[in-house]
Coordinates of N, CA and C in Angstrom, one line a residue:
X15 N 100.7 107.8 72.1 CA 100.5 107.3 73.4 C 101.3 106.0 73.6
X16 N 102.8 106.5 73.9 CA 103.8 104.6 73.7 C 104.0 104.6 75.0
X17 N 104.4 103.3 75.3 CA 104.5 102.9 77.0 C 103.5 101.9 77.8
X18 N 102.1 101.7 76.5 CA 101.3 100.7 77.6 C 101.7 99.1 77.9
X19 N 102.9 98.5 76.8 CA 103.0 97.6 77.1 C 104.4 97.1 78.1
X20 N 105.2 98.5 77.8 CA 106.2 98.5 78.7 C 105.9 98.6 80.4
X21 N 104.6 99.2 80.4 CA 104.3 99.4 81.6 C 103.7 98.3 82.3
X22 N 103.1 97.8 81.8 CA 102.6 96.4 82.0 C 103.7 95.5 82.6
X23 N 104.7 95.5 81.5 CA 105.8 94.3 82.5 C 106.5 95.1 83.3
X24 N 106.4 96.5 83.4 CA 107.4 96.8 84.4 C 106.4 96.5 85.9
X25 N 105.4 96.5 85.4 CA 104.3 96.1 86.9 C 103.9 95.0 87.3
X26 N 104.4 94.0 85.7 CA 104.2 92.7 85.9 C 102.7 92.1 85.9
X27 N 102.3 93.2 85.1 CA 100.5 92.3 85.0 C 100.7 92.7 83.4
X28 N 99.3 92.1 83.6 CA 99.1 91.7 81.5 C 99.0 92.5 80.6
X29 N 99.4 92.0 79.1 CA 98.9 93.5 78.4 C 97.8 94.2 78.2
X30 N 96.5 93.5 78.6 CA 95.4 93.6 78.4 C 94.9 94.8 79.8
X31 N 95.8 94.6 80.9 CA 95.9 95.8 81.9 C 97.1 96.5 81.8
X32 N 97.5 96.6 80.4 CA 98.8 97.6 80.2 C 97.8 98.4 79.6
X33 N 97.0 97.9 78.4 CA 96.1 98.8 77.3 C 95.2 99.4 77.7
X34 N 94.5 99.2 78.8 CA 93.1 99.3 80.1 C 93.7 100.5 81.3
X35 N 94.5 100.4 81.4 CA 95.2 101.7 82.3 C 95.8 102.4 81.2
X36 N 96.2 102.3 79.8 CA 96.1 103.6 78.9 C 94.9 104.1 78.8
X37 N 93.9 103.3 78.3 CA 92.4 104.0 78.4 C 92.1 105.0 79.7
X38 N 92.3 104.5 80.6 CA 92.4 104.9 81.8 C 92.9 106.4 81.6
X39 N 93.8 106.5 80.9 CA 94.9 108.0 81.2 C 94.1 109.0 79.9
X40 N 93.8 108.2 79.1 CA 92.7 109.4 78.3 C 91.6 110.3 78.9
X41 N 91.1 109.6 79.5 CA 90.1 110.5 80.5 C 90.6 111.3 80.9
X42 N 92.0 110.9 82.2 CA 92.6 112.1 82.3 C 93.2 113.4 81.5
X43 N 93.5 112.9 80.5 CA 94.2 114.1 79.6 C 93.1 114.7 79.3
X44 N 91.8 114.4 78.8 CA 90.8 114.7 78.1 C 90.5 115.8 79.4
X45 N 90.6 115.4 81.1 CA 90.0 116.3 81.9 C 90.8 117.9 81.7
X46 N 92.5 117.4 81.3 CA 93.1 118.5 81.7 C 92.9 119.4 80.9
X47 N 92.9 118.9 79.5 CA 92.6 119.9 78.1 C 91.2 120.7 78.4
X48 N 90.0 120.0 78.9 CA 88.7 120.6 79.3 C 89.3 122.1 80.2
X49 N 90.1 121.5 81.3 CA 90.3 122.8 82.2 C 91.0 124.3 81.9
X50 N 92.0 123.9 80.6 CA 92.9 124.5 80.3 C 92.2 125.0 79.0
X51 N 90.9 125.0 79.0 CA 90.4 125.5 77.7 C 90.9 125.1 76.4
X52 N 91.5 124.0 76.3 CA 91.9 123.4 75.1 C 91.1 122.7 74.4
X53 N 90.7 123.1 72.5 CA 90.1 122.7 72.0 C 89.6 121.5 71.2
X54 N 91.6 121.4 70.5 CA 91.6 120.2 70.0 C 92.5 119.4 70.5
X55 N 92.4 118.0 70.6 CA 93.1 117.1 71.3 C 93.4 115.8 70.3
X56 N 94.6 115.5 69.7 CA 94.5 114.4 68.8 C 95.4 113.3 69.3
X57 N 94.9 112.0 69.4 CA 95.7 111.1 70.4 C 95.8 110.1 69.0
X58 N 97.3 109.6 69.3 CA 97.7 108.6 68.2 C 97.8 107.2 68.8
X59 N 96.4 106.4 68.2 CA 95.8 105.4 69.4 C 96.6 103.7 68.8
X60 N 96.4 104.1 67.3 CA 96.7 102.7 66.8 C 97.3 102.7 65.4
X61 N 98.7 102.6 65.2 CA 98.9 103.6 63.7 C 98.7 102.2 62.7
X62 N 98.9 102.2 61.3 CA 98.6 101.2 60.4 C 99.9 100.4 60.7
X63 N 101.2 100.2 61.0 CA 101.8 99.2 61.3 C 101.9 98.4 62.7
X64 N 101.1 99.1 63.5 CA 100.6 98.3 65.0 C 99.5 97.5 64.4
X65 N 98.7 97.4 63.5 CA 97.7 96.5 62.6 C 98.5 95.0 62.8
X66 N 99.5 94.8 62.6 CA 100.4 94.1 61.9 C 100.7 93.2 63.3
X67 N 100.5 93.8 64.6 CA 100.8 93.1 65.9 C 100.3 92.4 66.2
X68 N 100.6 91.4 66.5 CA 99.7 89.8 67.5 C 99.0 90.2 68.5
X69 N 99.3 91.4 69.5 CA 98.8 92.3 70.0 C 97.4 93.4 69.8
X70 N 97.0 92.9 68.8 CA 96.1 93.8 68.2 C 94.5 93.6 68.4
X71 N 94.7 92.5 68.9 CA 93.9 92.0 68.9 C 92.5 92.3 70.4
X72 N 93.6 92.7 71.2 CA 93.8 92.6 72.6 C 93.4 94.2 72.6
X73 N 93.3 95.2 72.0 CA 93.1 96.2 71.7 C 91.5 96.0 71.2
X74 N 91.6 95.2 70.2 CA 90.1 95.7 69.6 C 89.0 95.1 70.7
X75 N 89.7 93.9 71.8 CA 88.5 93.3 72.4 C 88.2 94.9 73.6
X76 N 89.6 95.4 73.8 CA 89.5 96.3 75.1 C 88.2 97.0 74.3
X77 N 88.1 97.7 73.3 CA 87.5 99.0 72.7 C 86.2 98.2 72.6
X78 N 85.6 97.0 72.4 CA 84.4 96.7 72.4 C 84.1 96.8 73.4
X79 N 85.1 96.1 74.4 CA 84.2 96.3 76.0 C 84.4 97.3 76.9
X80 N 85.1 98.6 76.3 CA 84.8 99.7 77.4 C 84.3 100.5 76.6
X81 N 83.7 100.1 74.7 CA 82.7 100.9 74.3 C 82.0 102.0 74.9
X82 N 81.1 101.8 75.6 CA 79.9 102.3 75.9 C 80.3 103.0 77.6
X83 N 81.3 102.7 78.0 CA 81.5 103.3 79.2 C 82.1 105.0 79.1
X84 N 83.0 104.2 77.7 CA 83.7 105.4 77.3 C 83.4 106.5 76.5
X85 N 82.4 106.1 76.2 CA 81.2 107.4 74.9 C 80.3 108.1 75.9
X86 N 79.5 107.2 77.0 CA 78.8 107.8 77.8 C 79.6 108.7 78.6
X87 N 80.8 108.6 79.1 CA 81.2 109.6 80.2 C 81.9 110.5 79.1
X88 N 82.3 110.7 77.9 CA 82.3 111.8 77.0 C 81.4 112.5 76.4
X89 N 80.4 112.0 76.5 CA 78.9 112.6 76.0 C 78.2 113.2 77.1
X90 N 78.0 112.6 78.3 CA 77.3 112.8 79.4 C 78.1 113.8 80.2
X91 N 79.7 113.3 80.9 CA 80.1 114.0 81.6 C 80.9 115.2 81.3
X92 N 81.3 114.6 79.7 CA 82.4 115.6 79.1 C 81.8 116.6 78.4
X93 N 81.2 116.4 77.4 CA 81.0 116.5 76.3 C 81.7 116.9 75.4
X94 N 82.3 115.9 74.8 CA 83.6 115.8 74.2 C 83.0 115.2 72.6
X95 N 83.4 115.9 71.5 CA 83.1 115.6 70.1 C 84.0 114.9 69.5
X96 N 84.1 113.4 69.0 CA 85.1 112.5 68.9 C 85.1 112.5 67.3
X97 N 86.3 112.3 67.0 CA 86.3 111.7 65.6 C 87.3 110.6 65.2
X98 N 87.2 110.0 64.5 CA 88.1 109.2 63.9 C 88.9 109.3 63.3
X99 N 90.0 108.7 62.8 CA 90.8 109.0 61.5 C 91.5 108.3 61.4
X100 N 91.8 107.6 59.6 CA 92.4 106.2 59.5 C 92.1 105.8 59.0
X101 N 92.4 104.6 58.1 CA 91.7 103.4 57.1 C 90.9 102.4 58.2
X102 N 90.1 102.8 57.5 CA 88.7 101.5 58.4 C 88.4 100.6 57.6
X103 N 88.6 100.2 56.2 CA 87.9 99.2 55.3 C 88.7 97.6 56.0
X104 N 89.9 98.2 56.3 CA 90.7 97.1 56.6 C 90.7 96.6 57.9
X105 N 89.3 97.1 59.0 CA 89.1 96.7 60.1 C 88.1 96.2 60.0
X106 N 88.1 95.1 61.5 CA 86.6 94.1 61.7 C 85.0 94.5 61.5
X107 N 84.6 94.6 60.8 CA 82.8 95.3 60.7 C 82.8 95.5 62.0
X108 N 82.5 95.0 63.0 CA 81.8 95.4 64.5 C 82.8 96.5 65.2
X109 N 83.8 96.4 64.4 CA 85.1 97.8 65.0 C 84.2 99.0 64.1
X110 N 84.2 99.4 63.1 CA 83.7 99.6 62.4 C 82.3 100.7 62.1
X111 N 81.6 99.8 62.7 CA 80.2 100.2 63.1 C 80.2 101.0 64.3
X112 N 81.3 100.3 65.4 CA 81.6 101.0 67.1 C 82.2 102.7 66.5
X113 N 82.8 102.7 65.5 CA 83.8 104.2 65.0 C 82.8 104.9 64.7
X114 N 81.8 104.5 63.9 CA 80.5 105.4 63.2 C 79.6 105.6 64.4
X115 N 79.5 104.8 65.2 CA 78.2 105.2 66.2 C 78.9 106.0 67.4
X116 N 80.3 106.1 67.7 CA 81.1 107.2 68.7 C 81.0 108.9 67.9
X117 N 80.7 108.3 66.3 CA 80.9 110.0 65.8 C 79.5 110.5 66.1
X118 N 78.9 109.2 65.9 CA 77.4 109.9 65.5 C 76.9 110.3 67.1
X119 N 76.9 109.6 67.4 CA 77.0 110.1 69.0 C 77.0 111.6 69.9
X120 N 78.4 111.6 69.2 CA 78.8 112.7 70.4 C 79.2 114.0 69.0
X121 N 78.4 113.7 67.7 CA 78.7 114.9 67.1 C 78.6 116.2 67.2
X122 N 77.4 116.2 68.3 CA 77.1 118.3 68.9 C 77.4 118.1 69.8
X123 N 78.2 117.7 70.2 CA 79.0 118.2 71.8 C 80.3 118.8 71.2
X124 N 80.4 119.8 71.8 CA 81.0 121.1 71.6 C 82.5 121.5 72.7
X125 N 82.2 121.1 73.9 CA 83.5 121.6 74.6 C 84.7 121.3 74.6
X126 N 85.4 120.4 73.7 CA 86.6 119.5 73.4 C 86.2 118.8 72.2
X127 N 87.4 119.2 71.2 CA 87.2 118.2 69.6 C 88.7 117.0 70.2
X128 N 87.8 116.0 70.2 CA 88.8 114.7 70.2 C 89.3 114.0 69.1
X129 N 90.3 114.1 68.5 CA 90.2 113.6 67.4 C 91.1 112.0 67.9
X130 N 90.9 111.0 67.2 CA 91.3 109.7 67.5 C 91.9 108.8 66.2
X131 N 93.2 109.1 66.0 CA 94.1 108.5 64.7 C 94.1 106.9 65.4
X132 N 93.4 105.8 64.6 CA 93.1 104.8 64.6 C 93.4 104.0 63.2
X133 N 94.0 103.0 63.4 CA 94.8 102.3 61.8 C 94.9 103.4 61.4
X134 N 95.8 104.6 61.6 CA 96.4 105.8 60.9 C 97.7 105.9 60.6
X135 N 98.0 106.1 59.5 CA 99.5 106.6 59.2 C 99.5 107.7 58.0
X136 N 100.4 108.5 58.0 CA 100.6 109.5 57.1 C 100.7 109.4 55.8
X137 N 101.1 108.0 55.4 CA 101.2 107.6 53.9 C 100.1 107.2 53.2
X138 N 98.8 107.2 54.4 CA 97.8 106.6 53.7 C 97.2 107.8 53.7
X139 N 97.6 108.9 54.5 CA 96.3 109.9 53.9 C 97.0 110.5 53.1
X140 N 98.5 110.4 52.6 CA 98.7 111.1 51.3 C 98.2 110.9 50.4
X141 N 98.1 109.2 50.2 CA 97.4 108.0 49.4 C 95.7 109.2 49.2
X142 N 95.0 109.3 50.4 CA 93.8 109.4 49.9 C 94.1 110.8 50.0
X143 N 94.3 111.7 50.3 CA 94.3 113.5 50.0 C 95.3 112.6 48.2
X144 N 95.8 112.2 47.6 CA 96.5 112.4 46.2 C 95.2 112.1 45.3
X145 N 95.0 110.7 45.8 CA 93.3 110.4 44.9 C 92.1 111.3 45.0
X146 N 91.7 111.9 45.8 CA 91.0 112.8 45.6 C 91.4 114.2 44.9
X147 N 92.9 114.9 45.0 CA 93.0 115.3 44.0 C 92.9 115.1 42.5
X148 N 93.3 113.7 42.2 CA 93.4 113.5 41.2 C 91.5 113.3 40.4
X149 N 90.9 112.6 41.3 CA 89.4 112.8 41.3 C 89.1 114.3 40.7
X150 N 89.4 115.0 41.6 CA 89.1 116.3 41.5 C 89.6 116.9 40.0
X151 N 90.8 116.8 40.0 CA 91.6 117.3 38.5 C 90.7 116.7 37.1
X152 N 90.0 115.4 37.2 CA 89.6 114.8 36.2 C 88.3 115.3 35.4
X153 N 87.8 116.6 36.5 CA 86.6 117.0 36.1 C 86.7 118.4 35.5
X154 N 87.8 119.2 36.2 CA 88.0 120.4 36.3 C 89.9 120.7 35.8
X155 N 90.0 122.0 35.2 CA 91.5 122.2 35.6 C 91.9 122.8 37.3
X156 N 92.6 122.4 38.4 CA 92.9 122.6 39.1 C 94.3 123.3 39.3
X157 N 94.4 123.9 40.4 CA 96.0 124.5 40.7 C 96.4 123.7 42.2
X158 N 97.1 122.8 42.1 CA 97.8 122.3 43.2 C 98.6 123.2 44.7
X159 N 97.9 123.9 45.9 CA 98.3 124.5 46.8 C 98.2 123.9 48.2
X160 N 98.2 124.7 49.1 CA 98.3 124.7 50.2 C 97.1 124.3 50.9
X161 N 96.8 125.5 50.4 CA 95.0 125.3 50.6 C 94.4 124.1 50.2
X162 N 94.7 123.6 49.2 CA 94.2 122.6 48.4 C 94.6 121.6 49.4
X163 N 95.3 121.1 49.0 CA 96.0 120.1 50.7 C 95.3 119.9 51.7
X164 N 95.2 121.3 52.2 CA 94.6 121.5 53.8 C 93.1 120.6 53.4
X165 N 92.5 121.4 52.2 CA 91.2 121.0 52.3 C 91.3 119.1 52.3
X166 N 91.9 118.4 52.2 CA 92.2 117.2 51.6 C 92.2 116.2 52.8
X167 N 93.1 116.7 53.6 CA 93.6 116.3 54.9 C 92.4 115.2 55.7
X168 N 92.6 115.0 56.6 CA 91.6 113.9 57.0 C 91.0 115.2 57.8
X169 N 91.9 115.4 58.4 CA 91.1 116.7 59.5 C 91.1 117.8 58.6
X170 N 90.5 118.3 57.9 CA 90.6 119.8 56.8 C 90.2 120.7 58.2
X171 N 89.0 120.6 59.0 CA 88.8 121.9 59.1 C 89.5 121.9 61.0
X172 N 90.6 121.6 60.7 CA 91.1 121.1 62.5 C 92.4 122.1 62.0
X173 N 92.5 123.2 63.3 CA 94.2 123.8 62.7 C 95.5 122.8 63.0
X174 N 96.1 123.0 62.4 CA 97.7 122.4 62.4 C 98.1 122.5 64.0
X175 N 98.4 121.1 64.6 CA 98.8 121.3 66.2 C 100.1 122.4 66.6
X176 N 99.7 122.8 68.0 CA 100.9 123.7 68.3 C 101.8 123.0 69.0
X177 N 101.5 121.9 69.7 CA 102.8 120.9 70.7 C 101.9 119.4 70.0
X178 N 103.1 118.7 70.4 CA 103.2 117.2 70.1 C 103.9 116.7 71.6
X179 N 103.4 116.0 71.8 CA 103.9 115.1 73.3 C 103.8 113.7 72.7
X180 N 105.4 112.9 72.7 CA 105.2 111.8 72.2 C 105.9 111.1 74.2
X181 N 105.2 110.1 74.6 CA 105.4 109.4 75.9 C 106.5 108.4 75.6
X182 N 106.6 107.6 76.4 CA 107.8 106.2 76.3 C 109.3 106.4 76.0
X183 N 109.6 107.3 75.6 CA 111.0 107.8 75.6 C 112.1 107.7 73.9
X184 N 110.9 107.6 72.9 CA 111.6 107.6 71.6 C 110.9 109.0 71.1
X185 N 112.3 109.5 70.4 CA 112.2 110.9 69.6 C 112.1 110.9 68.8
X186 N 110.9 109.8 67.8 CA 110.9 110.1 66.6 C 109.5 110.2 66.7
X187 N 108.4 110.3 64.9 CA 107.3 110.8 65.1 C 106.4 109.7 64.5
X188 N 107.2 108.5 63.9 CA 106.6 107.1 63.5 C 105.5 107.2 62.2
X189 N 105.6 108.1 61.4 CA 104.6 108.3 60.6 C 103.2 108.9 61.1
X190 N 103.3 109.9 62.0 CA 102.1 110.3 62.8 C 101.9 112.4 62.0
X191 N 101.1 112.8 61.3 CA 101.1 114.0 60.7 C 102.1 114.9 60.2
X192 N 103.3 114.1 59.2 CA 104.0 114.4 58.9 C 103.8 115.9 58.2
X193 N 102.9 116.2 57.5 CA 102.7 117.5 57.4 C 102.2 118.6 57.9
X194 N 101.4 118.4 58.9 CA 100.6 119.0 59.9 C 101.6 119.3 60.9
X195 N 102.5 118.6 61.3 CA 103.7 119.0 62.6 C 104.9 119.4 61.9
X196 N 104.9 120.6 60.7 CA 105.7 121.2 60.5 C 106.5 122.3 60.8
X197 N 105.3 123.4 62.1 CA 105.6 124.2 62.4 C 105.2 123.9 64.3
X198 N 105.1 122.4 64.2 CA 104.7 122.6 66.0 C 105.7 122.1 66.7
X199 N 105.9 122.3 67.9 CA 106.7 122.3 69.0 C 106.6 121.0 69.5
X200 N 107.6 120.8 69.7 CA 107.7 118.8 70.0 C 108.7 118.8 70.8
X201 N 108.0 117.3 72.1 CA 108.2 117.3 73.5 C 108.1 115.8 73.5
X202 N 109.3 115.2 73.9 CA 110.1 113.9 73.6 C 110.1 113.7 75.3
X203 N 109.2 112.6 76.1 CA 109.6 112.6 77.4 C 109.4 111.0 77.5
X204 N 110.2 110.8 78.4 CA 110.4 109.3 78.6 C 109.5 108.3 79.8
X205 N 108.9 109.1 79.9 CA 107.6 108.7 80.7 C 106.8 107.9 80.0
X206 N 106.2 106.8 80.5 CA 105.4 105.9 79.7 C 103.8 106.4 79.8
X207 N 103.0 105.9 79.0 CA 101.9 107.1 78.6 C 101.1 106.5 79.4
X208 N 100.8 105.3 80.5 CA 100.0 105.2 81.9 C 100.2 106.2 82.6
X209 N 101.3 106.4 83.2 CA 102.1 107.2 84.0 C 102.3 108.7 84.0
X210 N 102.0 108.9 82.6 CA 101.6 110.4 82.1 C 100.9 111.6 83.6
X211 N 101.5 112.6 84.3 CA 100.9 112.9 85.2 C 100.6 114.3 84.9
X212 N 99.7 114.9 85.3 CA 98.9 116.6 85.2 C 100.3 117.4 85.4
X213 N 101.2 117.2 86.3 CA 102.4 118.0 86.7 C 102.8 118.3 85.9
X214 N 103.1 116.9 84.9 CA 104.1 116.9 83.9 C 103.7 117.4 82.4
X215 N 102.4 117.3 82.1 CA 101.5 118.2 81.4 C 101.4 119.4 81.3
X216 N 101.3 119.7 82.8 CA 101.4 121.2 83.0 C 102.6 122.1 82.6
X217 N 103.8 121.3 83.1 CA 105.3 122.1 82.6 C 105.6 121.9 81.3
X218 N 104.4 120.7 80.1 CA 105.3 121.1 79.1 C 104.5 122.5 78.6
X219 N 103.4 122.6 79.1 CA 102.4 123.8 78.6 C 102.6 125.0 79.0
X220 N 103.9 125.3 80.5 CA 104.0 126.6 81.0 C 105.8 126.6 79.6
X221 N 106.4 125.3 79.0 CA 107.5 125.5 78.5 C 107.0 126.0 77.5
X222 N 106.1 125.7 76.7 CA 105.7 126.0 75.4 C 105.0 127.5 75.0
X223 N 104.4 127.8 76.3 CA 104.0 129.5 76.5 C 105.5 130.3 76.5
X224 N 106.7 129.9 77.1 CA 107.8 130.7 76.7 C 108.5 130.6 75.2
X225 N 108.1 129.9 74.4 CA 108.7 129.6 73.3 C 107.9 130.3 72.0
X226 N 109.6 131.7 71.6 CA 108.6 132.5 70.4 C 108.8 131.7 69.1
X227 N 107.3 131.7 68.7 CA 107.1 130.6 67.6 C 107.4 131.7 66.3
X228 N 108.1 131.5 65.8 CA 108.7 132.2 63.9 C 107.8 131.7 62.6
X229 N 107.7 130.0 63.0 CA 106.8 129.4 62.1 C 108.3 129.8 60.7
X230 N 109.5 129.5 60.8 CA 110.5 129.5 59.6 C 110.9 131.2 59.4
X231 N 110.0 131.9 59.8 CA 110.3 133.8 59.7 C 111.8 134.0 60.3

């Protein structure tokens, strides 16, 4: 989701209403995936080197204080099943506690899996899918697979995405499911992720229905 801070100065208000009109645009995506029968939705909110921003801060205050606005109209009006994913030891306890009480929350709500990569990066779940292998190997002889992997993953039981939409107008993937986006379809648009509109949603989802997927065959 890149573009909230560029959008901000292109409109000349703060970042704190650059980050607040992205929240803003989740709702919407979250509506459109509801309508389109889409199940899973994984939004890359905060990766482990945006930790590192002066910026960051401004983020964690947004998420305490539209906490509760934003669980209730996913619970109540969505019902949308949220999850986390990411290193949390190295965030503020009251961040913390807010990530455990959004799961616990909205865990039987059923009509959209939201998943939410938060201090996430790819090298740290290799880090923990490797330790857990290796956990695992110490008790038992194991055989290193696919499957094995899969089961390991932060999301094990989430299938491998079919499109990737990265906003703000850079074509790379920044450490975001380097294994998981090895067979999906990726859509590079230069649109800032406030600005994100249903139209433009829509056409990458009628482009990606023409596109015959091989999967390497």
């Amino acid at each position: 989701m890149d573009g909230n801070v560029r959008w901000a100065k292109k409109n000349k208000v703060s970042k704190e209403e650059g980050y607040k009109k992205g929240l803003t645009k989740i709702n919407q995506i979250v509506d459109i995936c509801i309508e389109n029968k889409i199940k899973y939705l994984t939004l890359y909110a905060l990766s482990t080197e945006n930790l590192e921003r002066p910026s960051v801060n401004i983020i964690f205050d947004i998420f305490k204080g539209n906490y509760k606005n934003f669980v209730d109209n996913m619970t109540e009006k969505k019902k949308v099943k949220i999850q986390v994913i990411g290193k949390r030891n190295n965030l503020p306890k009251n961040i913390q506690k807010k990530i455990f009480n959004i799961e616990r929350q909205t865990l039987n709500n059923k009509l959209l899996n939201l998943n939410i990569a938060f201090n996430y990066g790819f090298v740290n779940e290799l880090i923990y899918l490797i330790n857990n292998i290796v956990n695992l190997s110490s008790n038992k002889n194991i055989t290193v697979n696919e499957a094995l992997i899969n089961k390991y993953l932060y999301l094990s039981d989430v299938p491998d995405p079919d499109i990737l939409i990265r906003t703000g107008g850079f074509s790379r993937l920044s450490n975001f499911f380097l294994f998981q986006l090895r067979y999906s379809e990726l859509f590079f648009t230069k649109t800032l992720w406030p600005e994100l509109s249903k139209k433009e949603i829509l056409q990458i989802f009628n482009q990606y229905l023409k596109i015959e997927r091989k999967y390497g065959l």
